[in-house]
Coordinates of C-alpha atoms and ligand atoms in Angstrom, one line a residue:
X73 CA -3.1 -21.2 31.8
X74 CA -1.8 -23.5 28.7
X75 CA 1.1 -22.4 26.9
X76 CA -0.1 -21.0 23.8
X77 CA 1.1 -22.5 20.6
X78 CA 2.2 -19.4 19.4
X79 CA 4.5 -18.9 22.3
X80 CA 6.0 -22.4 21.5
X81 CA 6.5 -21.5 17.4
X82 CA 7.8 -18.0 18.5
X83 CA 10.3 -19.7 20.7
X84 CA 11.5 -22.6 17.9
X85 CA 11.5 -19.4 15.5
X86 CA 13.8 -16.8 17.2
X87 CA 16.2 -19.4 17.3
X88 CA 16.4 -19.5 13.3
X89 CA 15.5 -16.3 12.4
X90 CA 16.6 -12.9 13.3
X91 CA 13.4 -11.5 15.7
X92 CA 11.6 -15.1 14.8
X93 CA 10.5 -13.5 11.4
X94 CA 10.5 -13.9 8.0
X95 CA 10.3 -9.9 7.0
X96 CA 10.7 -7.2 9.4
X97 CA 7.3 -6.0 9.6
X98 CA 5.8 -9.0 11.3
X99 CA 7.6 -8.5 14.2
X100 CA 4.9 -7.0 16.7
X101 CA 7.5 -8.5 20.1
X102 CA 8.3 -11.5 20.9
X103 CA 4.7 -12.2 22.9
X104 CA 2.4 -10.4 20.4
X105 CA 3.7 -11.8 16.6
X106 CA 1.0 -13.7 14.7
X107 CA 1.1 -17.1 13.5
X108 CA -1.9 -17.9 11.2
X109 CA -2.8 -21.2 10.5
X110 CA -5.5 -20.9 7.9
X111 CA -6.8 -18.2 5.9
X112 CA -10.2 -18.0 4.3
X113 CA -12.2 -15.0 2.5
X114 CA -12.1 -12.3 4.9
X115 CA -11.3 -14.4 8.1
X116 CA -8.1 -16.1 9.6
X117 CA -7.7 -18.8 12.3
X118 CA -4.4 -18.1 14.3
X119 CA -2.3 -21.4 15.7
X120 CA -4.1 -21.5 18.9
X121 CA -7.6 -21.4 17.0
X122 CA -8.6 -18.1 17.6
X123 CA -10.9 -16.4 14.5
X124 CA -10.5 -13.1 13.7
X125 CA -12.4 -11.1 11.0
X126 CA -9.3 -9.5 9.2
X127 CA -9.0 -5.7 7.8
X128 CA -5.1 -6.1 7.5
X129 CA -5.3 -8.2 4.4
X130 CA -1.8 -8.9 4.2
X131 CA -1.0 -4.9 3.3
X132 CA -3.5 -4.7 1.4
X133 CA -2.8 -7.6 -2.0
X134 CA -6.9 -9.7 -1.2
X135 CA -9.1 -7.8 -3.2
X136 CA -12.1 -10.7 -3.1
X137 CA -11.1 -12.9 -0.5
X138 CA -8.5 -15.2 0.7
X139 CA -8.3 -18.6 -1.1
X140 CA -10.8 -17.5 -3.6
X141 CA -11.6 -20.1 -5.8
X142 CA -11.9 -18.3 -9.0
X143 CA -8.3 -17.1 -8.9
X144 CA -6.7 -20.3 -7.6
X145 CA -8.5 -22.8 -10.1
X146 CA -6.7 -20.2 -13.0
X147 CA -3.4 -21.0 -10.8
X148 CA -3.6 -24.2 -10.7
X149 CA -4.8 -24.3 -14.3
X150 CA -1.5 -23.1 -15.3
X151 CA 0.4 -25.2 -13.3
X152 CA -1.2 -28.6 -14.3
X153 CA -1.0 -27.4 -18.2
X154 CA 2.1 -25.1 -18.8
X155 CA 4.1 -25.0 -15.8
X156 CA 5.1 -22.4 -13.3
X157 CA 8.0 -20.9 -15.8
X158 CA 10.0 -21.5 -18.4
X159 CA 11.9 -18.2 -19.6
X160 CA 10.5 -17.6 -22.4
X161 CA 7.5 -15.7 -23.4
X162 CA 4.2 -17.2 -23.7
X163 CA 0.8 -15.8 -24.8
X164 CA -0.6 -14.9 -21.3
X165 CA 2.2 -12.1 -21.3
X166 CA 0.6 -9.9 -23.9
X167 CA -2.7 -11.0 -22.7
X168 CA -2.8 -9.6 -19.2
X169 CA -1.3 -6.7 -20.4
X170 CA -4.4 -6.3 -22.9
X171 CA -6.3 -6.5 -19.5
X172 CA -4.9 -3.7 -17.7
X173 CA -4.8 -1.4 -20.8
X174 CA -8.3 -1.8 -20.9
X175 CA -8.9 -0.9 -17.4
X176 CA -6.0 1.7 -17.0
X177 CA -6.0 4.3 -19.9
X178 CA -2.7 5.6 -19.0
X179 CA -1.0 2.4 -19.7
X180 CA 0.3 2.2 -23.4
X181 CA 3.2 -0.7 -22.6
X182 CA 4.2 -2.5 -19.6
X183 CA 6.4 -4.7 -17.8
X184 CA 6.1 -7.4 -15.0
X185 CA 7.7 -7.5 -11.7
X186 CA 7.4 -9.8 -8.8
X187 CA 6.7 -7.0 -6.2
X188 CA 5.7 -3.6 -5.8
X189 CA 9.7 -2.8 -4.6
X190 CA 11.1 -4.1 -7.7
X191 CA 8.1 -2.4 -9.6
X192 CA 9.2 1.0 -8.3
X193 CA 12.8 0.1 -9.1
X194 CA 11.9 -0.3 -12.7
X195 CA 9.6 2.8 -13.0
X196 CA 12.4 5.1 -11.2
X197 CA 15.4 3.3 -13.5
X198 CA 13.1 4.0 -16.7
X199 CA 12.5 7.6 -15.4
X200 CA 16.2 8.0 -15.2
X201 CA 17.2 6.6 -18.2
X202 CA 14.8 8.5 -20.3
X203 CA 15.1 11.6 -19.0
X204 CA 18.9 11.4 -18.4
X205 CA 18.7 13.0 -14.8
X206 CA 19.5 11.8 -11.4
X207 CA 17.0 13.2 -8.8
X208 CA 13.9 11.6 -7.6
X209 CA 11.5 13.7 -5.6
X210 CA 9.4 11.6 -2.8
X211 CA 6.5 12.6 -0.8
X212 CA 6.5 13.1 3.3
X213 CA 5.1 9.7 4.8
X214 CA 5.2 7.7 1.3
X215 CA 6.4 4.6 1.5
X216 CA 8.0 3.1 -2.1
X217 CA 9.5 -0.5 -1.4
X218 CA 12.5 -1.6 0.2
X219 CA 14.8 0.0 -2.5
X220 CA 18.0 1.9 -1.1
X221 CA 16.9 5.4 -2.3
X222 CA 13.2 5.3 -1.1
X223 CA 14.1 4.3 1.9
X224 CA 14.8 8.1 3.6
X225 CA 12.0 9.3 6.2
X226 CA 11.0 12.6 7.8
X227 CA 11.7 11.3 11.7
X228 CA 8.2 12.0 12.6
X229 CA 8.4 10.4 15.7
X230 CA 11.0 12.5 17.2
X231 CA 9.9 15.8 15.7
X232 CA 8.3 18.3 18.7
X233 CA 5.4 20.0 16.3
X234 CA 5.5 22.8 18.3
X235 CA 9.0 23.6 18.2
X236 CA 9.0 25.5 14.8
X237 CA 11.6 23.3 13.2
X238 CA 11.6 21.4 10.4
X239 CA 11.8 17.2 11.0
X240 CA 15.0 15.5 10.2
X241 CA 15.3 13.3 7.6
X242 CA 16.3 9.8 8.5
X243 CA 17.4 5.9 6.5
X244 CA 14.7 3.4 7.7
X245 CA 17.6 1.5 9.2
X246 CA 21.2 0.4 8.9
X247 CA 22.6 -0.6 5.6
X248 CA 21.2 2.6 3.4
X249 CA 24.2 4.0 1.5
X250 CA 25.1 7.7 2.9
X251 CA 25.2 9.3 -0.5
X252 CA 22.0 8.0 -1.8
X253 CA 20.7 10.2 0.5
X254 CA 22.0 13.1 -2.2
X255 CA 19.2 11.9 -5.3
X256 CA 16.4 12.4 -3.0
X257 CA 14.5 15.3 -2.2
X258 CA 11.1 15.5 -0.1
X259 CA 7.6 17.5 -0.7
X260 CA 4.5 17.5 1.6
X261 CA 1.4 16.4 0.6
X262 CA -1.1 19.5 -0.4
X263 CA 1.6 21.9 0.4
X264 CA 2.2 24.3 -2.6
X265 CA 5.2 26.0 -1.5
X266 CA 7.4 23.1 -0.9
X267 CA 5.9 21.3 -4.5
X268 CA 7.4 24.8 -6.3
X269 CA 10.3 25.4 -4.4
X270 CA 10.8 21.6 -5.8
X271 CA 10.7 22.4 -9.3
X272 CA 12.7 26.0 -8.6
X273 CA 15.9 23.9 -7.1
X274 CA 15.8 21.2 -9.2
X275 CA 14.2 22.5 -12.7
X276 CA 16.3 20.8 -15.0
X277 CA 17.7 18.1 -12.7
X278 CA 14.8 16.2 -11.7
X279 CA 14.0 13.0 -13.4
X280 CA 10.7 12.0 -11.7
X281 CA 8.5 13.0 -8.8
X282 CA 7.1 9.8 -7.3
X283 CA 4.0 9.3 -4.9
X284 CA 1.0 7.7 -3.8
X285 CA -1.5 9.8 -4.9
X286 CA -3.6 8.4 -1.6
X287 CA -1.0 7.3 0.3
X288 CA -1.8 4.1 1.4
X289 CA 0.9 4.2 4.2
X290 CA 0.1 7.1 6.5
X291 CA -3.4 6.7 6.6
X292 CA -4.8 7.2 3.3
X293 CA -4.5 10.9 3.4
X294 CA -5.0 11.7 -0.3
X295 CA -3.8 14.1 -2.5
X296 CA -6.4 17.0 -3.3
X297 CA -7.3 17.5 -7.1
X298 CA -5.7 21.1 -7.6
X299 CA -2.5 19.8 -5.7
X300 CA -1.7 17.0 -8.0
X301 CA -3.3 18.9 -10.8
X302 CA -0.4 21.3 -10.0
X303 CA 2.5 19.0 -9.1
X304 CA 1.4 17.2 -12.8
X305 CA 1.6 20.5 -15.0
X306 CA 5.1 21.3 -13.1
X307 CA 6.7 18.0 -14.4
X308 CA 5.4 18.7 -17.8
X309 CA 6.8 22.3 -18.0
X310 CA 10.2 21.3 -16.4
X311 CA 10.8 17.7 -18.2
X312 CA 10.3 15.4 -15.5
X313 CA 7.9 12.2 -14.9
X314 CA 5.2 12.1 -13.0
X315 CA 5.2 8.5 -11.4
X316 CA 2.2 7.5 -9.5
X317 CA 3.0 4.7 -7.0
X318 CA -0.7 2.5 -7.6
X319 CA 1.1 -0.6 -5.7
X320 CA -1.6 -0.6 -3.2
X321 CA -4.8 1.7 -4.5
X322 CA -4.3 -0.1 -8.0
X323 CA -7.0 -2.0 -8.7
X324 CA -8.7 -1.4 -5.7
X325 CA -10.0 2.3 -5.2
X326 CA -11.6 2.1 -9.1
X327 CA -10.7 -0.4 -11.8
X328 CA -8.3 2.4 -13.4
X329 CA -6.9 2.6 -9.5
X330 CA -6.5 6.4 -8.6
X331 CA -5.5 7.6 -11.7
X332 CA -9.6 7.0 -12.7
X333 CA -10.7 8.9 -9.0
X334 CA -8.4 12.1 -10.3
X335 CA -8.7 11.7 -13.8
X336 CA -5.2 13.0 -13.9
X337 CA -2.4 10.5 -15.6
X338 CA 1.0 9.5 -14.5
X339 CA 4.2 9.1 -17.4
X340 CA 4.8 5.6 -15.3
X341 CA 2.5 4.0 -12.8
X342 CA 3.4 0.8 -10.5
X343 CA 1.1 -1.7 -9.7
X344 CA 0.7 -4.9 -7.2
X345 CA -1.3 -6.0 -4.5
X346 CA -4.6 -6.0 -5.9
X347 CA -3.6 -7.1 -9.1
X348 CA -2.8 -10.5 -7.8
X349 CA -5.0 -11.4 -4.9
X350 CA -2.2 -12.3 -2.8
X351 CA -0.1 -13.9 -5.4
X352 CA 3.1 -12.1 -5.7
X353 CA 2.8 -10.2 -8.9
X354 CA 3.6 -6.5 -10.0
X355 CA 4.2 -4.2 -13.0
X356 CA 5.5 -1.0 -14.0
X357 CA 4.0 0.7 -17.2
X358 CA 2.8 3.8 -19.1
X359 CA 3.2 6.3 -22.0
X360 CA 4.9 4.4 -24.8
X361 CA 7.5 6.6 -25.8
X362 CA 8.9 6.2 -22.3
X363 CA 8.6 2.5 -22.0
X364 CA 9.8 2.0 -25.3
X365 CA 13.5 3.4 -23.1
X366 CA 13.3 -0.2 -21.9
X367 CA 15.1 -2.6 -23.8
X368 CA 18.4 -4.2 -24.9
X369 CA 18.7 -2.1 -27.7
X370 CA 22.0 0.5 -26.9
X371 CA 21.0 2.8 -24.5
X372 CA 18.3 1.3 -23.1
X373 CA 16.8 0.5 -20.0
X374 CA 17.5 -2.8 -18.2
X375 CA 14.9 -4.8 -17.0
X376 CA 14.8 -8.4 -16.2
X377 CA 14.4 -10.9 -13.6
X378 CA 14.0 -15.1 -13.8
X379 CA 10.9 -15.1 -12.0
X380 CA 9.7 -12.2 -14.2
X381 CA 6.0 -12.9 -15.9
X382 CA 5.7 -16.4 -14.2
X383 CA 2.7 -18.4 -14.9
X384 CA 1.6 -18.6 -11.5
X385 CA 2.0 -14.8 -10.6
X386 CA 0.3 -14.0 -14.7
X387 CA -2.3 -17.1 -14.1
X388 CA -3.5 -15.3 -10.8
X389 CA -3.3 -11.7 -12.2
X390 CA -5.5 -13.2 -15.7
X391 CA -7.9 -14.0 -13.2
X392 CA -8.3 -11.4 -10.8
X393 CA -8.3 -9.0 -13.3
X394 CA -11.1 -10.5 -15.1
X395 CA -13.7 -10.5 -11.9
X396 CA -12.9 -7.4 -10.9
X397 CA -13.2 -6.3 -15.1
X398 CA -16.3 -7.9 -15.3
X399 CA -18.3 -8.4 -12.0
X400 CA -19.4 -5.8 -9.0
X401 CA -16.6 -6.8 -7.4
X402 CA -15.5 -3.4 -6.4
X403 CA -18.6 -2.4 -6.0
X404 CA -19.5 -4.5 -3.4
X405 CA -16.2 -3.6 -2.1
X406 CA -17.2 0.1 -2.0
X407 CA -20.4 -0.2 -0.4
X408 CA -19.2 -2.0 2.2
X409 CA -16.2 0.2 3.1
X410 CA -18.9 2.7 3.3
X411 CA -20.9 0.8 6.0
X412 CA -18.3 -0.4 8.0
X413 CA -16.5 3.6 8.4
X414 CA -20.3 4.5 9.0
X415 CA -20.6 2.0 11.7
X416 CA -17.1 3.2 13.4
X417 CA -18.2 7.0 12.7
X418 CA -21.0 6.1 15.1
X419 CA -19.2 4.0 17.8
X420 CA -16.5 7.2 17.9
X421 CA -19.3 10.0 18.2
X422 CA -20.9 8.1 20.5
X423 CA -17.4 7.8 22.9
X424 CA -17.6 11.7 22.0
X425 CA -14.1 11.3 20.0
X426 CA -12.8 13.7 17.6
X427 CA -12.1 11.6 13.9
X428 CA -11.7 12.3 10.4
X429 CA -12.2 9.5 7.9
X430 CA -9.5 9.5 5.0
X431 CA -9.3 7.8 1.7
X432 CA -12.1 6.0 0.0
X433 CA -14.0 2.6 1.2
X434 CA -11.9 0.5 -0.5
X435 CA -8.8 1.5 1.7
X436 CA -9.8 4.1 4.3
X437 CA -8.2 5.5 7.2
X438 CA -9.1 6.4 10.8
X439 CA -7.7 9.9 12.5
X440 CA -8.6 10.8 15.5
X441 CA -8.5 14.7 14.7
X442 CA -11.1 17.1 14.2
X443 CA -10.5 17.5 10.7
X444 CA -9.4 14.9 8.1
X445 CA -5.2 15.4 7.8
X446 CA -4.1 17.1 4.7
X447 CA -0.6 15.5 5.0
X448 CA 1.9 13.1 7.0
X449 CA 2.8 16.3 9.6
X450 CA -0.8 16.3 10.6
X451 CA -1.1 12.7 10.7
X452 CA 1.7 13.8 13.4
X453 CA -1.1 15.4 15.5
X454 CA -3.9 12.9 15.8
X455 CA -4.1 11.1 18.8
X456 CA -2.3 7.8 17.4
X457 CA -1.6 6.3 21.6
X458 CA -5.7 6.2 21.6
X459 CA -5.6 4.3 17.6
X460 CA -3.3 2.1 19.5
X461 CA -5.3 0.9 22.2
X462 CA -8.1 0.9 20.2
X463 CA -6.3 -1.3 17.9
X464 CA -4.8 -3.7 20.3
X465 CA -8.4 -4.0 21.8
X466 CA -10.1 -5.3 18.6
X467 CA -7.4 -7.7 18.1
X468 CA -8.3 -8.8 21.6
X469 CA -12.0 -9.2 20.7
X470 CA -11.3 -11.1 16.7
X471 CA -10.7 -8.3 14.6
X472 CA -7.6 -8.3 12.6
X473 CA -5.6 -4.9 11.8
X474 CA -2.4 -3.3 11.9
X475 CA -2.5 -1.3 15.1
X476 CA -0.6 1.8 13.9
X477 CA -3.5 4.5 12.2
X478 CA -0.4 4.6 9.5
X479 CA -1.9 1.3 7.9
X480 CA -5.4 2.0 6.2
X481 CA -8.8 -0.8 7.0
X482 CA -8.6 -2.9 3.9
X483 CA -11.5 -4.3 2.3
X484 CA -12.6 -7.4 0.3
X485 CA -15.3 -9.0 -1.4
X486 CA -15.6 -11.5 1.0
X487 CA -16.5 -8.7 3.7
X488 CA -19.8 -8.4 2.6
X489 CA -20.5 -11.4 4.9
X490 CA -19.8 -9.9 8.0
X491 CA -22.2 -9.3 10.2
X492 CA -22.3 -5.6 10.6
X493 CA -24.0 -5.3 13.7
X494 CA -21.6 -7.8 15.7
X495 CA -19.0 -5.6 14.3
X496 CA -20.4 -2.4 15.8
X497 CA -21.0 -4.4 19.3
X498 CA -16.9 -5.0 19.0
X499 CA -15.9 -1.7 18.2
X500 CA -17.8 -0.3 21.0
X501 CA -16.7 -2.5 23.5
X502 CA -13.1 -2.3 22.3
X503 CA -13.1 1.6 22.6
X504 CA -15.3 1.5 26.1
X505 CA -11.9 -0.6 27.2
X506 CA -9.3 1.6 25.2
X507 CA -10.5 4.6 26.7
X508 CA -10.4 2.7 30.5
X509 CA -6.9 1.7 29.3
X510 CA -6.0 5.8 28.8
Ligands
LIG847 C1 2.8 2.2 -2.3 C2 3.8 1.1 -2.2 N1 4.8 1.0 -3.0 C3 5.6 -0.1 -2.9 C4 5.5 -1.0 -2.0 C5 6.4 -2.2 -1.9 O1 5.8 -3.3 -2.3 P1 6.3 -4.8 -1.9 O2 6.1 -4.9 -0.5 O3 5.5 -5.7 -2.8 O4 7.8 -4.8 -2.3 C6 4.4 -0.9 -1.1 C7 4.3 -2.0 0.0 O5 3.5 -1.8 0.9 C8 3.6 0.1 -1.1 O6 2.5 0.3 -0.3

């Protein structure tokens, strides 16, 4: 058998870069990481050639399509006539945010960040600095950034369901400071007891809950109306923000992102991905009266950055916001979704499998459970080892995804040119071979 050129770049790469990666999350072992050569609507062409139809989307940022043209000529637009920066402001600032005001209602002022982490860094510091408090409440299986303080856990993994005792909680990994372990506490998703024992301990210490209101990593497991309703009219009554993490349902699940599904409104929401297409742009933003904390007046907030509001990052945002503003885009995106889940619902009934569908088309997740989980703890009971094999199967046969059930099936514009029925032929096959495999 050839050597593969992957084998060959993984080799050339450990010896440069800790696990022969660039970020942590790439790293699926040293036989099994990815090297992409080329990337094109809703398909990518590994080093050795292979296609595969792609559902991973990069964590979610393509919301039309890789190399779309529409967003790139804008790119390159700026580029040729203004530059890629200059540190200053230019018009495009205020004009972009013009465009998300008039898709996200709860937006009154905003500011631009270069990734979703340093978009939830803002929102928390603003949240902070206007309330004056210290604690930041996070949600069980949410997943914030790379940011010190969001990086605590419930160890999931090691926790024994059945033994009646509460998970520990855990840093992602080395490096997370002890004590900022102390300005954290942790709520359950749809669990009304641990939401107002919340507010009871910490009623007038509490600067912010924050959350994915579908949380984008553990399966898109959403948040039920009355539960957020809830957690929303408790941070009014006790003085703390409500921030709504929309870094990866933003501009995806509705034009106004979640916010527009619930009809409920954050104080401060955080946006990326989508907003970009896969150019590295984000923002924080909402009620005026809080943002207005940011500034260098005395007392306020800081927030800067040298890359902040590029041209490329605004140029790309202009753009995708506009198609997805003006055309079907999302639409298209919905229907879809909708098709493909249908299409899996079938190949799983028909393997007489137990699943539960969560989240909408846009970004949904597969369980298999019997009923759709109502938090991360139940996420904890679905058979993730058969997910797994599944995954690992339709990578085999040219479908891209991340093969943990924690990381939702993306979709984009450009999907609407796959060919449904080869897709249900794959699936099949790939769950005949993971259930051989089990
Ligand atoms: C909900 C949410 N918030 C924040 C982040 C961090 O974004 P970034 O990777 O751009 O720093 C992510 C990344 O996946 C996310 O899903």
């Amino acid at each position: 058998m050839p050597i593969r050129r992957q084998s060959s770049l993984m080799a050339e790469a450990l010896r440069h870069m800790p696990q022969g990666v660039a970020e942590n999350y790439r790293y699926w072992g040293d036989d099994k990481t990815v090297f992409i050569e080329n990337a094109k609507g809703c398909r990518l062409t590994d080093s050795d050639g292979k296609e595969y139809v792609d559902f991973r989307l990069g964590y979610g940022p393509i919301i039309l399509g890789y190399r779309d043209e529409r967003v790139d000529r804008a790119v390159v637009e700026q580029i040729t006539q203004r530059g890629t920066l200059c540190g200053f402001s230019t018009a495009l600032d205020t004009a972009v945010v013009r465009q998300i005001k008039a898709l996200c209602p709860n937006i009154d002022k905003l500011r631009f960040a270069n990734s979703g982490t340093e978009a939830v860094m803002g929102a928390v510091r603003t949240a902070r600095g206007f309330t004056r408090r210290d604690h930041i409440a996070i949600v069980e299986g949410g997943f914030h950034g790379l940011y010190d303080e969001v990086m605590w856990k419930s160890d999931l993994e090691n926790w024994d369901p059945s033994s009646g005792l509460e998970p520990g909680v855990i840093a992602f990994g080395a490096g997370i400071p002890q004590r900022s372990r102390a300005l954290v506490d942790f709520i359950r998703l749809n669990d009304f007891d641990t939401l107002e024992q919340l507010f009871v301990n910490r009623c007038d210490t509490l600067a912010a809950v924050i959350l994915e209101p579908i949380i984008g990593n553990a399966g898109s497991i959403a948040a039920s109306q009355q539960w957020l309703q809830r957690l929303r009219d408790l941070c009014d009554r006790h003085g703390a923000l409500l921030i709504l993490d929309e870094v990866k349902t933003g501009f995806r699940v509705a034009k106004g992102g979640a916010q527009e599904l619930y009809g409920i409104h954050a104080d401060l929401s955080t946006y990326a991905k989508a907003m970009g297409n896969g150019y590295p742009v984000a923002a924080f933003g909402g009620r005026a009266e809080v943002m207005d904390m940011v500034g260098s007046h005395a007392g306020g907030v800081v927030h800067g950055g040298t890359y902040t509001a590029n041209l490329v990052a605004l140029g790309a945002a202009s753009a995708t916001l506009q198609i997805l503003a003006e055309t079907d885009a999302l639409q298209t995106i919905d229907r879809v979704g909708a098709q493909i889940r249908d299409l899996l619902g079938r190949v799983f009934s028909a393997a007489g499998i137990a699943h539960a569908f969560a989240g909408p088309p846009a970004m949904f997740g597969i369980h298999f459970t019997p009923c759709v989980p109502a938090n991360y703890r139940d996420w904890r009971l679905s058979n993730t080892a058969l997910y797994q094999r599944f995954a690992w199967q339709l990578i085999e046969n040219g479908v891209m995804l991340e093969p943990d059930s924690r990381e939702p099936w993306f979709i984009c514009e450009a999907h609407q040119d796959v060919d449904l029925g080869w897709l249900e032929e794959v699936a099949t096959r790939s769950m005949r071979c993971a259930l051989e495999a089990g």
